[in-house]
């Protein structure tokens, strides 16, 4: 596995609180970037087949979100033992994912080139989210972050040779995969257009189906349009993804608005708290469940007020 530093004593560690990954950890732009990266992952035929056959991202999306979040935290932990345990867990999980796609092509979640592509989409989407929000990364920061993601891959595979060693070589590699390997997979289409249609309410909004359905009907298409507009143009063209008029402007506005949160006081946005509120059941024994139960009660009152203020339709 790679060392925990970039090579000299004066440089920031690749893992732990001083890593570039942790600098972005509570950044709301990640919500947009992660969706974008997931679509690029799912567009790879190997990943798309594995998601379609094995993933719980449709049936239990909030659990999947929480598990992904916690896994990345562990993989960038300062303690090597924590990283090694999480890498071993991920490898055990992925070793069971293999088979054939709908066209009879074999897939294997342990394929090294495919795993490298997953890491590549996370890095490239982080760079893109900064650029689209008007805060492009400087060269040194980008190289340090790229070293962190290569170290992440090395923790999983034992080395990072499937990703180019030099950042200058990464961009031709990324463009080549986008141009020649990505496909219009069913998994990518589900994430873009159908995931929100049947997305179950998070525990916080459980019991207020009207409010959740209304919010889902608005947010789903908006996120789909924003994500499509942010994808590489060669993939949009090959996959035949329709671009909604005004979507590029909407996308730019979404990233710029999310980027403005840098002016908020430190600690106002905490990713750990948000993820727990979304995934923690109010009926859980966890002490924090009382907070979720209290918030859900207020949401129910707000939903009831909304129904009182909304005129009844004559339609059945």
mmCIF file of N, CA and C in Angstrom, residues 158-215:
data_model
loop_
_atom_site.group_PDB
_atom_site.id
_atom_site.type_symbol
_atom_site.label_atom_id
_atom_site.label_comp_id
_atom_site.label_asym_id
_atom_site.label_seq_id
_atom_site.Cartn_x
_atom_site.Cartn_y
_atom_site.Cartn_z
ATOM 1 N N UNK A 158 -3.739 -3.214 -3.806
ATOM 2 C CA UNK A 158 -2.329 -3.486 -3.519
ATOM 3 C C UNK A 158 -1.395 -2.565 -4.263
ATOM 4 N N UNK A 159 -1.857 -1.973 -5.364
ATOM 5 C CA UNK A 159 -1.110 -0.947 -6.078
ATOM 6 C C UNK A 159 -2.109 -0.135 -6.900
ATOM 7 N N UNK A 160 -1.633 0.945 -7.484
ATOM 8 C CA UNK A 160 -2.514 1.833 -8.246
ATOM 9 C C UNK A 160 -2.118 1.901 -9.707
ATOM 10 N N UNK A 161 -1.518 0.843 -10.224
ATOM 11 C CA UNK A 161 -0.970 0.884 -11.577
ATOM 12 C C UNK A 161 -2.041 1.018 -12.653
ATOM 13 N N UNK A 162 -3.302 0.704 -12.345
ATOM 14 C CA UNK A 162 -4.356 0.841 -13.347
ATOM 15 C C UNK A 162 -4.730 2.296 -13.600
ATOM 16 N N UNK A 163 -4.331 3.184 -12.703
ATOM 17 C CA UNK A 163 -4.509 4.614 -12.934
ATOM 18 C C UNK A 163 -3.159 5.212 -13.315
ATOM 19 N N UNK A 164 -3.115 6.114 -14.305
ATOM 20 C CA UNK A 164 -1.842 6.735 -14.682
ATOM 21 C C UNK A 164 -1.157 7.369 -13.477
ATOM 22 N N UNK A 165 0.143 7.250 -13.423
ATOM 23 C CA UNK A 165 0.878 7.790 -12.284
ATOM 24 C C UNK A 165 0.884 9.305 -12.290
ATOM 25 N N UNK A 166 0.969 9.891 -13.461
ATOM 26 C CA UNK A 166 1.070 11.339 -13.582
ATOM 27 C C UNK A 166 -0.294 11.932 -13.916
ATOM 28 N N UNK A 167 -0.613 13.071 -13.309
ATOM 29 C CA UNK A 167 -1.898 13.721 -13.553
ATOM 30 C C UNK A 167 -2.066 14.107 -15.018
ATOM 31 N N UNK A 168 -0.978 14.495 -15.681
ATOM 32 C CA UNK A 168 -1.069 14.856 -17.100
ATOM 33 C C UNK A 168 -1.564 13.690 -17.952
ATOM 34 N N UNK A 169 -1.230 12.469 -17.521
ATOM 35 C CA UNK A 169 -1.653 11.289 -18.276
ATOM 36 C C UNK A 169 -3.060 10.836 -17.901
ATOM 37 N N UNK A 170 -3.577 11.370 -16.781
ATOM 38 C CA UNK A 170 -4.912 10.953 -16.351
ATOM 39 C C UNK A 170 -5.985 11.425 -17.317
ATOM 40 N N UNK A 171 -5.886 12.663 -17.802
ATOM 41 C CA UNK A 171 -6.950 13.228 -18.620
ATOM 42 C C UNK A 171 -7.110 12.500 -19.954
ATOM 43 N N UNK A 172 -6.045 12.154 -20.669
ATOM 44 C CA UNK A 172 -6.236 11.318 -21.870
ATOM 45 C C UNK A 172 -6.852 9.955 -21.550
ATOM 46 N N UNK A 173 -6.446 9.365 -20.402
ATOM 47 C CA UNK A 173 -7.034 8.087 -19.978
ATOM 48 C C UNK A 173 -8.537 8.255 -19.754
ATOM 49 N N UNK A 174 -8.927 9.294 -19.039
ATOM 50 C CA UNK A 174 -10.338 9.519 -18.740
ATOM 51 C C UNK A 174 -11.126 9.738 -20.027
ATOM 52 N N UNK A 175 -10.613 10.565 -20.920
ATOM 53 C CA UNK A 175 -11.308 10.842 -22.182
ATOM 54 C C UNK A 175 -11.446 9.580 -23.037
ATOM 55 N N UNK A 176 -10.424 8.728 -23.002
ATOM 56 C CA UNK A 176 -10.471 7.495 -23.803
ATOM 57 C C UNK A 176 -11.576 6.566 -23.307
ATOM 58 N N UNK A 177 -11.681 6.411 -21.983
ATOM 59 C CA UNK A 177 -12.723 5.530 -21.447
ATOM 60 C C UNK A 177 -14.110 6.097 -21.767
ATOM 61 N N UNK A 178 -14.285 7.409 -21.594
ATOM 62 C CA UNK A 178 -15.567 8.037 -21.896
ATOM 63 C C UNK A 178 -15.934 7.836 -23.356
ATOM 64 N N UNK A 179 -14.970 8.030 -24.236
ATOM 65 C CA UNK A 179 -15.225 7.986 -25.675
ATOM 66 C C UNK A 179 -15.454 6.576 -26.203
ATOM 67 N N UNK A 180 -14.734 5.595 -25.640
ATOM 68 C CA UNK A 180 -14.732 4.273 -26.266
ATOM 69 C C UNK A 180 -15.328 3.150 -25.421
ATOM 70 N N UNK A 181 -15.484 3.333 -24.120
ATOM 71 C CA UNK A 181 -15.923 2.223 -23.281
ATOM 72 C C UNK A 181 -17.287 2.414 -22.623
ATOM 73 N N UNK A 182 -17.656 3.645 -22.340
ATOM 74 C CA UNK A 182 -18.943 3.863 -21.674
ATOM 75 C C UNK A 182 -20.100 3.586 -22.628
ATOM 76 N N UNK A 183 -21.216 3.117 -22.039
ATOM 77 C CA UNK A 183 -22.395 2.754 -22.826
ATOM 78 C C UNK A 183 -23.652 3.337 -22.182
ATOM 79 N N UNK A 184 -24.713 3.288 -22.943
ATOM 80 C CA UNK A 184 -26.021 3.702 -22.440
ATOM 81 C C UNK A 184 -26.624 2.524 -21.676
ATOM 82 N N UNK A 185 -26.136 2.287 -20.454
ATOM 83 C CA UNK A 185 -26.557 1.121 -19.686
ATOM 84 C C UNK A 185 -27.892 1.370 -18.995
ATOM 85 N N UNK A 186 -28.560 0.274 -18.664
ATOM 86 C CA UNK A 186 -29.820 0.370 -17.947
ATOM 87 C C UNK A 186 -29.620 0.985 -16.572
ATOM 88 N N UNK A 187 -28.522 0.654 -15.907
ATOM 89 C CA UNK A 187 -28.261 1.194 -14.570
ATOM 90 C C UNK A 187 -28.106 2.708 -14.612
ATOM 91 N N UNK A 188 -27.408 3.233 -15.618
ATOM 92 C CA UNK A 188 -27.229 4.681 -15.732
ATOM 93 C C UNK A 188 -28.578 5.361 -15.974
ATOM 94 N N UNK A 189 -29.421 4.746 -16.809
ATOM 95 C CA UNK A 189 -30.742 5.318 -17.082
ATOM 96 C C UNK A 189 -31.622 5.336 -15.832
ATOM 97 N N UNK A 190 -31.534 4.267 -15.044
ATOM 98 C CA UNK A 190 -32.319 4.207 -13.811
ATOM 99 C C UNK A 190 -31.926 5.340 -12.878
ATOM 100 N N UNK A 191 -30.623 5.558 -12.704
ATOM 101 C CA UNK A 191 -30.155 6.613 -11.806
ATOM 102 C C UNK A 191 -30.598 7.978 -12.306
ATOM 103 N N UNK A 192 -30.528 8.203 -13.608
ATOM 104 C CA UNK A 192 -30.851 9.514 -14.168
ATOM 105 C C UNK A 192 -32.352 9.800 -14.185
ATOM 106 N N UNK A 193 -33.160 8.794 -14.519
ATOM 107 C CA UNK A 193 -34.553 9.085 -14.836
ATOM 108 C C UNK A 193 -35.586 8.353 -13.993
ATOM 109 N N UNK A 194 -35.241 7.258 -13.350
ATOM 110 C CA UNK A 194 -36.286 6.486 -12.685
ATOM 111 C C UNK A 194 -36.056 6.263 -11.197
ATOM 112 N N UNK A 195 -34.866 6.582 -10.712
ATOM 113 C CA UNK A 195 -34.586 6.318 -9.305
ATOM 114 C C UNK A 195 -35.542 7.082 -8.396
ATOM 115 N N UNK A 196 -35.796 8.350 -8.708
ATOM 116 C CA UNK A 196 -36.645 9.164 -7.845
ATOM 117 C C UNK A 196 -38.126 8.825 -7.979
ATOM 118 N N UNK A 197 -38.498 8.146 -9.071
ATOM 119 C CA UNK A 197 -39.912 7.809 -9.236
ATOM 120 C C UNK A 197 -40.433 6.913 -8.118
ATOM 121 N N UNK A 198 -39.572 6.025 -7.630
ATOM 122 C CA UNK A 198 -39.986 5.081 -6.597
ATOM 123 C C UNK A 198 -39.117 5.186 -5.346
ATOM 124 N N UNK A 199 -38.413 6.303 -5.222
ATOM 125 C CA UNK A 199 -37.504 6.460 -4.084
ATOM 126 C C UNK A 199 -38.295 6.518 -2.783
ATOM 127 N N UNK A 200 -38.061 5.586 -1.852
ATOM 128 C CA UNK A 200 -38.794 5.620 -0.585
ATOM 129 C C UNK A 200 -38.385 6.823 0.253
ATOM 130 N N UNK A 201 -39.292 7.289 1.051
ATOM 131 C CA UNK A 201 -38.997 8.437 1.906
ATOM 132 C C UNK A 201 -37.936 8.066 2.941
ATOM 133 N N UNK A 202 -37.031 8.992 3.249
ATOM 134 C CA UNK A 202 -36.094 8.722 4.341
ATOM 135 C C UNK A 202 -36.859 8.661 5.656
ATOM 136 N N UNK A 203 -36.288 8.040 6.679
ATOM 137 C CA UNK A 203 -37.008 7.913 7.953
ATOM 138 C C UNK A 203 -37.544 9.235 8.486
ATOM 139 N N UNK A 204 -36.816 10.335 8.222
ATOM 140 C CA UNK A 204 -37.252 11.632 8.724
ATOM 141 C C UNK A 204 -38.601 12.040 8.134
ATOM 142 N N UNK A 205 -38.884 11.628 6.883
ATOM 143 C CA UNK A 205 -40.125 12.010 6.211
ATOM 144 C C UNK A 205 -41.113 10.860 6.103
ATOM 145 N N UNK A 206 -40.838 9.773 6.801
ATOM 146 C CA UNK A 206 -41.753 8.644 6.803
ATOM 147 C C UNK A 206 -43.047 9.058 7.506
ATOM 148 N N UNK A 207 -44.173 8.761 6.891
ATOM 149 C CA UNK A 207 -45.445 9.139 7.487
ATOM 150 C C UNK A 207 -46.037 10.408 6.926
ATOM 151 N N UNK A 208 -45.322 11.079 6.013
ATOM 152 C CA UNK A 208 -45.861 12.282 5.354
ATOM 153 C C UNK A 208 -45.746 12.076 3.842
ATOM 154 N N UNK A 209 -46.487 11.098 3.303
ATOM 155 C CA UNK A 209 -46.337 10.742 1.889
ATOM 156 C C UNK A 209 -46.658 11.881 0.933
ATOM 157 N N UNK A 210 -47.617 12.746 1.298
ATOM 158 C CA UNK A 210 -47.975 13.846 0.401
ATOM 159 C C UNK A 210 -46.808 14.807 0.227
ATOM 160 N N UNK A 211 -46.207 15.183 1.337
ATOM 161 C CA UNK A 211 -45.076 16.107 1.285
ATOM 162 C C UNK A 211 -43.908 15.481 0.534
ATOM 163 N N UNK A 212 -43.628 14.199 0.808
ATOM 164 C CA UNK A 212 -42.510 13.535 0.144
ATOM 165 C C UNK A 212 -42.760 13.390 -1.357
ATOM 166 N N UNK A 213 -43.986 12.999 -1.730
ATOM 167 C CA UNK A 213 -44.302 12.825 -3.147
ATOM 168 C C UNK A 213 -44.179 14.144 -3.904
ATOM 169 N N UNK A 214 -44.623 15.239 -3.281
ATOM 170 C CA UNK A 214 -44.530 16.543 -3.937
ATOM 171 C C UNK A 214 -43.073 16.952 -4.125
ATOM 172 N N UNK A 215 -42.280 16.771 -3.088
ATOM 173 C CA UNK A 215 -40.872 17.128 -3.198
ATOM 174 C C UNK A 215 -40.135 16.250 -4.193
#
